[in-house]
Structures are given as C-alpha cells and as structure tokens.
Short mmCIF file of C-alpha atoms in Angstrom, two decimals:
data_model
loop_
_atom_site.label_atom_id
_atom_site.label_comp_id
_atom_site.label_asym_id
_atom_site.label_seq_id
_atom_site.Cartn_x
_atom_site.Cartn_y
_atom_site.Cartn_z
CA MET A 1 0.17 -0.26 0.05
CA PRO A 2 1.59 3.45 -0.85
CA PRO A 3 1.91 5.89 1.69
CA GLY A 4 -1.43 7.90 2.44
CA PRO A 5 -2.19 10.25 4.83
CA PRO A 6 -2.42 9.66 8.70
CA HIS A 7 -5.81 7.60 9.26
CA GLU A 8 -7.08 9.90 11.93
CA GLU A 9 -6.94 12.87 9.48
CA HIS A 10 -8.72 10.77 6.73
CA HIS A 11 -12.71 11.31 6.15
CA PHE A 12 -15.65 11.40 8.41
CA THR A 13 -18.35 9.21 8.25
CA ALA A 14 -20.82 9.01 11.19
CA SER A 15 -21.26 5.33 12.22
CA GLU A 16 -24.69 4.43 12.77
CA THR A 17 -25.02 4.29 16.23
CA VAL A 18 -23.75 7.99 16.45
CA ARG A 19 -26.74 8.14 14.11
CA ASP A 20 -28.97 6.84 16.12
CA LEU A 21 -28.13 8.48 18.93
CA VAL A 22 -28.53 11.64 17.10
CA ILE A 23 -31.57 10.85 16.44
CA GLY A 24 -32.77 9.84 19.53
CA MET A 25 -31.38 13.02 21.58
CA ALA A 26 -32.36 15.53 19.24
CA ASP A 27 -36.39 14.98 18.90
CA GLY A 28 -35.55 14.03 23.02
CA LEU A 29 -34.28 17.32 23.94
CA THR A 30 -36.47 19.76 21.85
CA VAL A 31 -39.81 18.16 22.06
CA PRO A 32 -40.64 17.18 25.85
CA PHE A 33 -38.58 20.69 26.50
CA ALA A 34 -41.65 22.45 24.17
CA LEU A 35 -44.42 20.61 25.11
CA ALA A 36 -43.50 21.87 28.69
CA ALA A 37 -42.65 25.30 28.01
CA GLY A 38 -46.02 25.52 26.26
CA LEU A 39 -48.29 23.72 29.29
CA THR A 40 -46.31 26.33 31.20
CA GLY A 41 -48.21 28.43 29.25
CA ALA A 42 -51.74 27.41 29.16
CA VAL A 43 -51.96 25.88 32.47
CA ALA A 44 -50.69 25.83 36.21
CA GLY A 45 -49.29 22.28 38.39
CA ASN A 46 -46.38 20.79 37.78
CA THR A 47 -47.98 18.04 38.11
CA LEU A 48 -49.80 17.85 35.16
CA ILE A 49 -47.19 19.30 33.22
CA VAL A 50 -44.87 16.09 34.45
CA THR A 51 -47.75 13.76 33.46
CA ALA A 52 -47.83 15.14 30.07
CA GLY A 53 -44.36 14.90 29.90
CA LEU A 54 -44.24 11.60 30.95
CA ALA A 55 -46.53 9.92 28.48
CA GLU A 56 -44.98 12.14 25.73
CA ILE A 57 -41.65 10.81 26.39
CA ALA A 58 -43.12 7.05 26.55
CA ALA A 59 -44.95 7.20 23.46
CA GLY A 60 -41.46 9.31 21.91
CA CYS A 61 -39.30 6.46 23.18
CA VAL A 62 -41.49 3.57 21.71
CA ALA A 63 -42.39 5.12 18.89
CA MET A 64 -38.78 6.07 17.60
CA GLY A 65 -37.41 3.11 18.92
CA LEU A 66 -40.04 0.51 17.53
CA GLY A 67 -39.53 2.61 14.07
CA GLY A 68 -36.32 2.43 14.16
CA TYR A 69 -36.39 -1.43 14.57
CA LEU A 70 -38.52 -2.00 11.94
CA ALA A 71 -36.67 0.28 9.76
CA ALA A 72 -33.38 -1.60 10.29
CA ARG A 73 -35.25 -4.88 9.66
CA THR A 74 -37.07 -3.61 6.47
CA ASP A 75 -33.42 -2.48 5.30
CA ALA A 76 -32.28 -6.40 6.40
CA GLU A 77 -35.29 -7.74 4.47
CA HIS A 78 -35.11 -5.52 1.64
CA TYR A 79 -31.29 -6.43 0.79
CA VAL A 80 -32.21 -10.18 1.00
CA ALA A 81 -34.90 -9.82 -1.42
CA GLU A 82 -33.07 -7.55 -3.90
CA ARG A 83 -30.25 -9.91 -3.56
CA GLN A 84 -31.98 -12.82 -4.60
CA ARG A 85 -33.95 -10.63 -7.60
CA GLU A 86 -30.74 -9.62 -8.98
CA GLU A 87 -29.12 -13.13 -8.56
CA GLN A 88 -31.90 -14.68 -10.65
CA GLU A 89 -31.32 -11.71 -13.49
CA THR A 90 -27.82 -12.31 -13.85
CA HIS A 91 -29.68 -16.20 -14.94
CA ASP A 92 -32.22 -14.99 -16.59
CA TYR A 93 -31.13 -11.97 -18.48
CA THR A 94 -27.30 -12.49 -18.40
CA ASP A 95 -26.68 -10.09 -21.15
CA ARG A 96 -28.30 -7.45 -20.24
CA GLU A 97 -26.77 -7.59 -16.29
CA ARG A 98 -23.00 -7.60 -17.87
CA TRP A 99 -24.11 -4.94 -20.11
CA GLU A 100 -24.78 -2.83 -17.04
CA VAL A 101 -21.88 -4.08 -15.56
CA ALA A 102 -20.09 -2.47 -18.39
CA ALA A 103 -22.43 0.67 -18.57
CA ILE A 104 -21.11 1.08 -15.06
CA LEU A 105 -18.00 1.24 -15.68
CA HIS A 106 -18.32 3.17 -18.79
CA ARG A 107 -19.34 6.02 -16.41
CA TYR A 108 -16.46 6.16 -15.04
CA GLY A 109 -14.10 6.43 -18.15
CA VAL A 110 -13.09 2.66 -18.79
CA ARG A 111 -13.27 1.79 -22.53
CA GLY A 112 -12.62 -0.67 -25.26
CA ASP A 113 -10.66 -3.70 -24.12
CA ALA A 114 -10.47 -2.49 -20.82
CA LEU A 115 -13.90 -2.37 -20.04
CA ARG A 116 -14.11 -5.94 -22.02
CA LEU A 117 -11.31 -7.27 -19.38
CA ALA A 118 -12.94 -5.51 -16.53
CA VAL A 119 -16.76 -7.15 -17.19
CA ASP A 120 -14.92 -10.56 -17.89
CA SER A 121 -13.49 -10.67 -14.52
CA ILE A 122 -16.39 -9.81 -12.66
CA CYS A 123 -19.01 -11.30 -14.11
CA ALA A 124 -16.58 -14.86 -14.16
CA ASP A 125 -17.35 -15.38 -10.71
CA ARG A 126 -21.57 -15.11 -9.92
CA ARG A 127 -21.57 -14.10 -6.23
CA ARG A 128 -19.02 -11.13 -7.26
CA TRP A 129 -21.04 -10.11 -9.97
CA VAL A 130 -24.22 -10.13 -7.44
CA ASP A 131 -22.13 -8.31 -5.03
CA PHE A 132 -21.22 -5.40 -7.65
CA MET A 133 -24.86 -5.09 -9.08
CA MET A 134 -25.96 -4.53 -5.47
CA ARG A 135 -23.27 -2.08 -4.28
CA PHE A 136 -23.26 -0.12 -7.51
CA GLU A 137 -26.27 -0.38 -9.55
CA LEU A 138 -28.66 -0.08 -6.60
CA ASP A 139 -26.54 1.21 -3.90
CA LEU A 140 -27.03 -1.54 -1.17
CA GLN A 141 -24.94 -2.50 1.48
CA GLU A 142 -25.18 -6.02 3.74
CA PRO A 143 -26.60 -4.57 7.03
CA GLN A 144 -25.04 -6.01 10.11
CA PRO A 145 -26.50 -8.74 11.46
CA GLY A 146 -28.46 -7.73 15.08
CA ARG A 147 -28.47 -4.09 13.61
CA ALA A 148 -31.86 -3.70 14.34
CA ALA A 149 -32.39 -4.41 17.82
CA GLN A 150 -29.33 -2.48 18.32
CA SER A 151 -30.92 0.61 16.75
CA ALA A 152 -33.81 0.48 18.78
CA VAL A 153 -32.41 0.55 22.01
CA THR A 154 -30.29 3.58 20.97
CA ILE A 155 -32.60 5.33 19.48
CA GLY A 156 -35.60 4.41 22.38
CA GLY A 157 -32.76 4.92 25.43
CA ALA A 158 -30.89 8.62 24.19
CA TYR A 159 -34.82 9.95 23.43
CA VAL A 160 -35.64 8.80 27.29
CA VAL A 161 -32.27 10.13 28.41
CA GLY A 162 -32.63 13.54 25.78
CA GLY A 163 -36.49 13.75 27.37
CA MET A 164 -35.71 13.83 31.02
CA ILE A 165 -33.04 16.31 31.46
CA PRO A 166 -36.03 19.34 30.47
CA LEU A 167 -38.63 17.55 32.51
CA ALA A 168 -36.62 16.94 35.39
CA PRO A 169 -36.90 20.84 37.19
CA TYR A 170 -40.63 20.23 36.77
CA ILE A 171 -40.28 17.17 38.93
CA VAL A 172 -37.88 18.52 41.52
CA MET A 173 -39.48 21.72 41.64
CA THR A 174 -42.95 23.10 42.59
CA ASP A 175 -42.90 26.41 41.35
CA THR A 176 -44.20 26.17 37.32
CA VAL A 177 -42.44 29.17 36.12
CA SER A 178 -39.34 28.90 38.00
CA ALA A 179 -39.38 25.36 36.63
CA LEU A 180 -39.59 26.59 33.22
CA ILE A 181 -36.77 29.29 33.93
CA VAL A 182 -34.41 25.84 35.42
CA SER A 183 -35.50 23.80 32.19
CA ALA A 184 -34.71 26.56 30.03
CA CYS A 185 -31.14 27.24 31.01
CA VAL A 186 -30.68 23.41 31.41
CA THR A 187 -31.96 22.34 28.17
CA ALA A 188 -30.10 25.26 26.27
CA LEU A 189 -27.08 23.73 27.82
CA ALA A 190 -27.62 20.47 26.66
CA LEU A 191 -28.72 21.17 23.59
CA THR A 192 -25.69 23.61 22.85
CA GLY A 193 -23.53 20.37 24.34
CA PHE A 194 -25.26 18.05 22.19
CA GLY A 195 -25.13 20.01 18.76
CA TRP A 196 -21.75 20.63 19.32
CA LEU A 197 -20.65 17.05 19.64
CA LYS A 198 -23.34 16.08 16.63
CA ALA A 199 -20.61 18.61 14.95
CA ARG A 200 -17.37 17.16 15.83
CA ALA A 201 -18.95 13.81 15.02
CA THR A 202 -19.40 14.40 11.47
CA GLY A 203 -16.37 16.74 10.98
CA LEU A 204 -18.39 20.25 10.31
CA PRO A 205 -17.33 23.86 12.32
CA ALA A 206 -18.90 22.58 16.09
CA THR A 207 -19.71 26.18 17.04
CA ARG A 208 -22.40 26.37 14.29
CA GLY A 209 -23.69 23.16 15.15
CA ALA A 210 -24.06 24.07 18.53
CA ALA A 211 -25.77 27.18 17.48
CA GLN A 212 -27.87 25.16 15.37
CA THR A 213 -29.19 22.90 17.62
CA LEU A 214 -30.00 25.43 20.14
CA ALA A 215 -32.10 27.20 17.47
CA ILE A 216 -34.31 24.50 16.84
CA GLY A 217 -34.89 23.70 20.22
CA GLY A 218 -35.85 27.57 20.61
CA LEU A 219 -38.03 27.86 17.77
CA ALA A 220 -39.91 24.95 18.48
CA ALA A 221 -40.16 25.42 22.19
CA SER A 222 -41.53 29.24 21.43
CA VAL A 223 -44.03 28.03 18.30
CA ALA A 224 -45.34 25.42 21.09
CA TYR A 225 -45.64 28.06 23.82
CA GLY A 226 -47.08 30.26 21.63
CA ILE A 227 -49.89 28.01 20.09
CA ALA A 228 -50.24 26.50 23.84
CA LYS A 229 -50.96 29.93 25.20
CA LEU A 230 -53.62 31.09 22.15
CA VAL A 231 -55.70 27.43 22.58
CA GLY A 232 -55.45 26.97 26.15
CA GLY A 233 -54.21 30.57 27.97
CA MET B 1 -29.00 -2.24 -24.72
CA PRO B 2 -29.75 -6.29 -24.62
CA PRO B 3 -33.28 -6.97 -23.24
CA GLY B 4 -34.11 -7.22 -19.59
CA PRO B 5 -36.80 -7.58 -16.95
CA PRO B 6 -39.91 -4.93 -17.61
CA HIS B 7 -39.28 -1.93 -15.89
CA GLU B 8 -42.06 -1.98 -13.39
CA GLU B 9 -40.58 -5.42 -12.00
CA HIS B 10 -37.31 -4.28 -11.28
CA HIS B 11 -36.14 -3.10 -7.94
CA PHE B 12 -37.52 -0.97 -5.49
CA THR B 13 -36.18 1.64 -4.02
CA ALA B 14 -37.57 4.16 -1.99
CA SER B 15 -37.52 7.59 -3.21
CA GLU B 16 -36.15 10.11 -0.45
CA THR B 17 -39.68 12.27 -0.75
CA VAL B 18 -41.36 8.32 0.09
CA ARG B 19 -38.79 8.30 3.09
CA ASP B 20 -39.73 11.75 4.32
CA LEU B 21 -43.26 10.98 4.71
CA VAL B 22 -42.78 8.00 6.23
CA ILE B 23 -40.37 9.64 9.25
CA GLY B 24 -42.99 12.52 9.62
CA MET B 25 -46.43 10.90 9.34
CA ALA B 26 -45.06 7.16 11.59
CA ASP B 27 -44.34 9.86 14.28
CA GLY B 28 -47.04 12.27 13.96
CA LEU B 29 -50.07 9.74 13.88
CA THR B 30 -48.20 7.83 17.11
CA VAL B 31 -47.24 10.62 19.65
CA PRO B 32 -49.59 12.82 19.67
CA PHE B 33 -52.32 10.04 19.54
CA ALA B 34 -50.20 8.21 22.89
CA LEU B 35 -50.33 11.39 24.31
CA ALA B 36 -53.98 12.62 24.00
CA ALA B 37 -54.45 8.69 25.08
CA GLY B 38 -52.46 9.26 27.83
CA LEU B 39 -53.78 11.90 29.17
CA THR B 40 -57.43 10.78 28.83
CA GLY B 41 -56.47 8.35 31.19
CA ALA B 42 -54.98 11.13 33.60
CA VAL B 43 -56.89 14.66 34.18
CA ALA B 44 -60.18 15.53 32.63
CA GLY B 45 -61.02 17.98 29.82
CA ASN B 46 -60.39 18.23 25.71
CA THR B 47 -59.41 21.57 26.09
CA LEU B 48 -56.33 20.48 27.89
CA ILE B 49 -55.77 17.21 26.21
CA VAL B 50 -55.92 19.65 22.99
CA THR B 51 -53.78 21.88 24.30
CA ALA B 52 -50.95 19.42 24.85
CA GLY B 53 -51.93 17.77 21.84
CA LEU B 54 -51.92 20.64 19.56
CA ALA B 55 -48.25 22.33 21.76
CA GLU B 56 -46.91 18.46 20.83
CA ILE B 57 -47.68 18.68 17.14
CA ALA B 58 -46.03 22.36 16.78
CA ALA B 59 -43.12 21.29 19.00
CA GLY B 60 -43.00 17.71 16.61
CA CYS B 61 -43.57 19.54 13.67
CA VAL B 62 -41.03 22.18 14.40
CA ALA B 63 -37.93 19.54 15.54
CA MET B 64 -38.46 16.88 12.84
CA GLY B 65 -38.88 19.35 10.13
CA LEU B 66 -35.83 21.87 10.90
CA GLY B 67 -34.18 18.46 11.75
CA GLY B 68 -34.08 17.08 8.14
CA TYR B 69 -33.55 20.51 6.44
CA LEU B 70 -30.07 20.46 9.07
CA ALA B 71 -29.30 16.55 8.48
CA ALA B 72 -30.05 17.37 4.08
CA ARG B 73 -27.92 20.41 4.66
CA THR B 74 -25.31 18.45 6.33
CA ASP B 75 -25.30 15.65 4.18
CA ALA B 76 -24.48 18.21 1.15
CA GLU B 77 -22.12 20.48 2.89
CA HIS B 78 -20.11 16.46 3.76
CA TYR B 79 -20.20 15.94 0.23
CA VAL B 80 -18.39 19.03 -0.84
CA ALA B 81 -16.00 18.84 2.19
CA GLU B 82 -14.85 15.37 1.33
CA ARG B 83 -14.72 15.51 -2.28
CA GLN B 84 -12.79 18.50 -2.46
CA ARG B 85 -10.10 16.73 0.19
CA GLU B 86 -10.46 13.49 -2.16
CA GLU B 87 -9.47 15.66 -4.91
CA GLN B 88 -6.65 17.22 -2.96
CA GLU B 89 -5.69 13.69 -2.15
CA THR B 90 -4.79 12.81 -5.91
CA HIS B 91 -2.62 15.18 -5.94
CA ASP B 92 -0.47 14.83 -3.07
CA TYR B 93 -1.08 10.87 -2.43
CA THR B 94 -0.95 10.41 -6.17
CA ASP B 95 0.20 6.31 -5.77
CA ARG B 96 -2.21 5.72 -2.80
CA GLU B 97 -5.32 6.99 -4.73
CA ARG B 98 -4.80 5.08 -7.31
CA TRP B 99 -3.75 1.94 -5.46
CA GLU B 100 -7.46 2.57 -3.61
CA VAL B 101 -9.25 2.17 -7.30
CA ALA B 102 -7.40 -0.61 -8.01
CA ALA B 103 -8.22 -2.28 -3.95
CA ILE B 104 -12.12 -1.83 -4.51
CA LEU B 105 -11.79 -3.54 -8.17
CA HIS B 106 -9.82 -6.05 -7.13
CA ARG B 107 -12.34 -6.67 -4.58
CA TYR B 108 -14.63 -7.66 -7.65
CA GLY B 109 -12.45 -10.50 -9.11
CA VAL B 110 -10.84 -7.82 -11.54
CA ARG B 111 -7.19 -8.94 -12.17
CA GLY B 112 -3.65 -8.56 -14.15
CA ASP B 113 -3.90 -6.43 -17.65
CA ALA B 114 -7.96 -6.22 -16.86
CA LEU B 115 -7.32 -4.50 -13.46
CA ARG B 116 -4.04 -2.06 -14.64
CA LEU B 117 -6.35 -1.14 -18.25
CA ALA B 118 -8.87 -0.34 -15.70
CA VAL B 119 -7.46 1.50 -13.16
CA ASP B 120 -5.41 3.78 -16.21
CA SER B 121 -8.51 4.69 -18.08
CA ILE B 122 -10.11 5.96 -14.27
CA CYS B 123 -7.79 7.78 -13.01
CA ALA B 124 -6.82 9.45 -17.17
CA ASP B 125 -9.71 12.11 -16.06
CA ARG B 126 -9.39 13.33 -12.65
CA ARG B 127 -13.17 14.32 -12.21
CA ARG B 128 -14.07 10.46 -13.29
CA TRP B 129 -11.61 8.85 -10.93
CA VAL B 130 -12.74 11.33 -7.51
CA ASP B 131 -16.57 10.66 -8.83
CA PHE B 132 -15.03 6.92 -8.85
CA MET B 133 -13.57 7.22 -5.29
CA MET B 134 -16.35 9.30 -3.51
CA ARG B 135 -19.33 6.62 -4.68
CA PHE B 136 -16.97 3.23 -4.16
CA GLU B 137 -15.00 4.25 -1.05
CA LEU B 138 -16.86 6.82 0.81
CA ASP B 139 -19.92 5.53 -0.40
CA LEU B 140 -21.17 9.38 -0.84
CA GLN B 141 -23.64 10.33 -3.69
CA GLU B 142 -24.34 13.86 -4.66
CA PRO B 143 -27.25 15.05 -2.77
CA GLN B 144 -29.70 16.97 -4.99
CA PRO B 145 -29.92 20.78 -4.81
CA GLY B 146 -32.99 22.18 -3.11
CA ARG B 147 -33.24 19.11 -0.91
CA ALA B 148 -33.22 20.31 2.76
CA ALA B 149 -36.01 22.78 2.08
CA GLN B 150 -37.61 19.97 0.51
CA SER B 151 -37.06 17.54 3.43
CA ALA B 152 -38.34 19.85 5.86
CA VAL B 153 -41.31 20.67 4.28
CA THR B 154 -42.17 16.88 3.54
CA ILE B 155 -41.20 15.69 7.66
CA GLY B 156 -42.78 18.67 8.98
CA GLY B 157 -46.36 18.54 7.11
CA ALA B 158 -46.55 14.77 7.06
CA TYR B 159 -46.28 15.25 10.97
CA VAL B 160 -48.98 18.26 11.48
CA VAL B 161 -51.11 15.98 9.23
CA GLY B 162 -50.82 12.57 11.22
CA GLY B 163 -50.34 14.83 14.36
CA MET B 164 -54.37 16.03 13.69
CA ILE B 165 -56.11 12.71 12.82
CA PRO B 166 -55.85 11.21 16.38
CA LEU B 167 -56.28 14.78 18.10
CA ALA B 168 -59.77 15.88 15.56
CA PRO B 169 -61.90 13.70 18.12
CA TYR B 170 -60.95 15.40 21.06
CA ILE B 171 -61.15 19.58 19.28
CA VAL B 172 -65.09 18.07 18.01
CA MET B 173 -66.30 16.47 20.76
CA THR B 174 -67.01 17.21 24.34
CA ASP B 175 -66.73 13.61 26.10
CA THR B 176 -63.22 12.20 26.55
CA VAL B 177 -63.75 9.25 26.82
CA SER B 178 -66.19 9.19 23.70
CA ALA B 179 -63.34 11.61 22.27
CA LEU B 180 -60.34 8.58 23.00
CA ILE B 181 -62.76 5.88 21.49
CA VAL B 182 -63.43 7.72 18.32
CA SER B 183 -59.40 8.54 18.07
CA ALA B 184 -58.28 5.17 18.90
CA CYS B 185 -60.31 3.70 16.11
CA VAL B 186 -59.82 6.37 13.23
CA THR B 187 -56.09 6.46 14.28
CA ALA B 188 -55.94 2.91 14.02
CA LEU B 189 -57.61 3.15 10.95
CA ALA B 190 -55.05 5.79 9.80
CA LEU B 191 -51.59 3.54 11.23
CA THR B 192 -53.40 0.34 9.47
CA GLY B 193 -53.65 2.19 5.74
CA PHE B 194 -50.00 4.00 6.32
CA GLY B 195 -48.39 0.59 6.88
CA TRP B 196 -50.00 -1.09 4.18
CA LEU B 197 -48.93 2.02 1.85
CA LYS B 198 -45.56 1.92 3.42
CA ALA B 199 -45.35 -1.98 2.83
CA ARG B 200 -46.29 -1.28 -0.74
CA ALA B 201 -43.59 1.85 -1.66
CA THR B 202 -40.92 -0.78 0.09
CA GLY B 203 -42.12 -3.69 -1.82
CA LEU B 204 -42.23 -5.78 1.14
CA PRO B 205 -45.62 -7.60 2.41
CA ALA B 206 -48.13 -4.86 3.34
CA THR B 207 -50.49 -6.64 5.39
CA ARG B 208 -47.50 -7.27 7.74
CA GLY B 209 -46.56 -3.98 7.37
CA ALA B 210 -49.92 -2.56 8.49
CA ALA B 211 -50.15 -4.72 11.01
CA GLN B 212 -46.82 -3.86 12.25
CA THR B 213 -47.50 0.07 12.09
CA LEU B 214 -50.63 -0.40 13.88
CA ALA B 215 -48.68 -2.89 16.84
CA ILE B 216 -45.82 0.14 16.85
CA GLY B 217 -49.40 2.65 17.31
CA GLY B 218 -51.11 0.74 19.84
CA LEU B 219 -47.85 -0.22 22.33
CA ALA B 220 -46.61 3.28 22.49
CA ALA B 221 -50.53 4.30 23.18
CA SER B 222 -50.39 1.95 26.06
CA VAL B 223 -47.28 2.74 27.55
CA ALA B 224 -48.39 6.59 27.25
CA TYR B 225 -51.46 5.67 29.31
CA GLY B 226 -50.13 3.46 31.86
CA ILE B 227 -47.42 6.00 32.56
CA ALA B 228 -49.81 8.52 32.78
CA LYS B 229 -52.66 6.69 34.96
CA LEU B 230 -49.22 6.31 37.48
CA VAL B 231 -47.97 9.38 37.55
CA GLY B 232 -51.27 11.75 36.94
CA GLY B 233 -54.24 9.32 37.35
#
C-alpha cells in the first residue's frame, strides 16, 4: 500500500450508532422541552406538566425506538429480497446484466479492451458479479446482523435520556414558572453541548452546530408555547 | 441495451420523499395519539388534551422538520468537503489513490492486465477518478440541490397531518372518553392504511406492514396511558 494521509485525518463517516444517538437525542431534548414550556404557558400545575411530559417521553421512546427497529429490519429484508432478484437476473438476463456492469464502469471512463476485460473478470464469478450489482447499481450494502435491535435500544434510550433533562426541573421543583426557567437553562446547555458533539462527530464546524441545535430547540419551544397559550391560555 | 426484465417489475428503491413522508407521518400519527390517550387516563378535560396535543404537534413539526433540514444540509456540506479532500489527495498522494481504485476493483475479481487497464482509464480523468472514489470508497452520492428545504416541508407537513388525525375527535367532541374511543378507531384505521402503503412503497408484504405499524401505535399509546395513569391519575 503506497503511503497516504494519516488515518485519523482521513474522512469522517458517522457510524450508524452515532446517527441513532443523534436521532433520539435531538427529538428527545426538543419535543418534551417544548411541550412542557407550552403547557407552562397554558395551564398551572407541575403534576399535569410532568404527567404530559412523561407520557410524551414514553410514547416518543416506543414510537421512535420501534420505528427504528422496523426500519432496520426492513432494510435487512429488502437487501435479501433484492439480492435474490439480482442473482436470478444474472441467470435469466445474462447479457443485460453484463451490459449493466459495463455501463457502470463506462461512466467512470473505462473503455474498449480495458472495459471488456474488466467486465469479463467481474462476471466470471457469480457471487462477485451480484456483489458488484448490489453495491454499484442498487447502492445497497449488506446490513449488520443484530442492527435492528441495537438501533431500537439506542434511539429509544437516547430519547428517554434527552427527554428527562428538560422535565427534571418540573419534577423536583414546585413553582411552575421557576421550573420553566431552570428547564430552559438546562435544556439550552444540553442542546448546545449536544449540537457541538454532533458537529464534531460529522466533521463540521462545532460552534455552528451548537448554535443551530440550540436555535431549533428554541424555535420549537416558542411555537409550542405560542400555540398552547392561544388555545388553552 | 440487451433485453431485460420489464422496468416496472424491477427493483424497489423508496425515493427520498417517500422516506421523509414515512418519518413524519409515522411519528405524527403515533406520538400525539399516545399523548392524548395518556392524558385521557390521567386528567379530565378536552381543552387541556387539545392544548397539549397541539403544543406537541407544533413542537414535533418544528423539531423534526428543521432537524430534517439540517440533516440534509449537513449531508450536502459533508459531500462538498469530502470531495475537496478527496481531490486534494489525488494530487498529494497520487500512488495511494491509484492503489485504492485498484483495491476496490480487485475486490470484485478484476486482476492482472484487466485491473491495470481499468485503473489507468479511471485515473486518466481527475473528475471521473474523484467521482469513483466518492461513490465507491466513501459511499457518498451528490445530494440534489434544494433537497434540505423540501425535506423540512415534507417531514414537518406529514407530522402535522398525521398528528391532527388522532387529535381531531378531541377538538370536535366534548366527552373525553368518547373522544378517546373515536380517536383510537380513526388512528387505528390511519395507521393500518399508512403501514400498508409504506410496505407497498418498499416492496414488502403489505399486510404485515399494516399490522406492524398498528402494533407500534398501540404499544406506544398503552405505555403512555399506563405511565400517565400512574403519575397523574
């Protein structure tokens, strides 16, 4: 292998676990905070806000966690089904599938003898041929086993952890308005830190990431507050 | 082009818009329904349930819509940054990047002369060379322009439409328990239809898709109901 850039300075590709954490945590921090803020504007009573908040966190955790589970399982089944179909096509439509391999390589400038030889080598082994079509025609990668369950736990867990941060002040404090103020401060801190880490994990400017995440949370809470005030206040 | 299977029987790949609709609609139907059901178990009064429901829908719409916007914009910026880096590497580490092209093709059975010729053709044009590395080493595809705004509107809109379905009975009816029953029936119907369409769009068994989506909604609502009853009832 010829020398290249040092590995740690290479490309950023967020792992699927980081993606799941971000999905769960972003909504978990934002929606329960906004809901609690909205209800503070409309109704008195921390018990009620905590009840609604916990119900929302439970519902969000189950809906997003199981949603993530199904999405990952659907991906896995989709991969198997498409792979079988693609393999059948190399039997039923051999010329067409060879032509498709050639068309993909042609797009990257492989022509003439080089193209003929490359297509021959790829199609010489049916497993590799189907691998090539899955990856480069259909853009599907083989999912990791156990991915679905892990995704469910990560998203659902992140949602609960995220959601308990804005709700905690309403649980431990008695005055609704004071709880809202503490909740806003704690959530703002958490959103900033989370946005910063998220940006770092994807290799983008960390300060901007922190500001954006904070802005989304603030906007969601303001809209929820306004609507709750309008309807219930 | 040699004859192949009829196009409409070919592979299923859900478009990004379908994915966005599914993301918004799934959570929009489930979480507001579960929240309303949970509050029905804990507190009396449709006004309060509607207030909390609308606040949740507003918060979820903003959080998920803007979250989708940022995710799509991050993808686009990530693509540009990685493309620049990859192009720089073809200047700074020419041998290493040629070797990487060879390593990718080697994995699919291209060897010897065929490999040498194919690598030469791909690396003869720097744009195609970088295209190849982006697609096949980093697995990144160029995002469509305008994707971020469209994604935000689709996810946020689907969340509002989905969320208004379970909430509507609480708005038009006065008795809380009757509203819960009607809400459960309407939402169950909507979840079944939505799960069925979602499965059809991804080419999986439609009946199972409908049953799974319904089960997630039911489970989320049961958990939210139980927790709200425990805390607030």
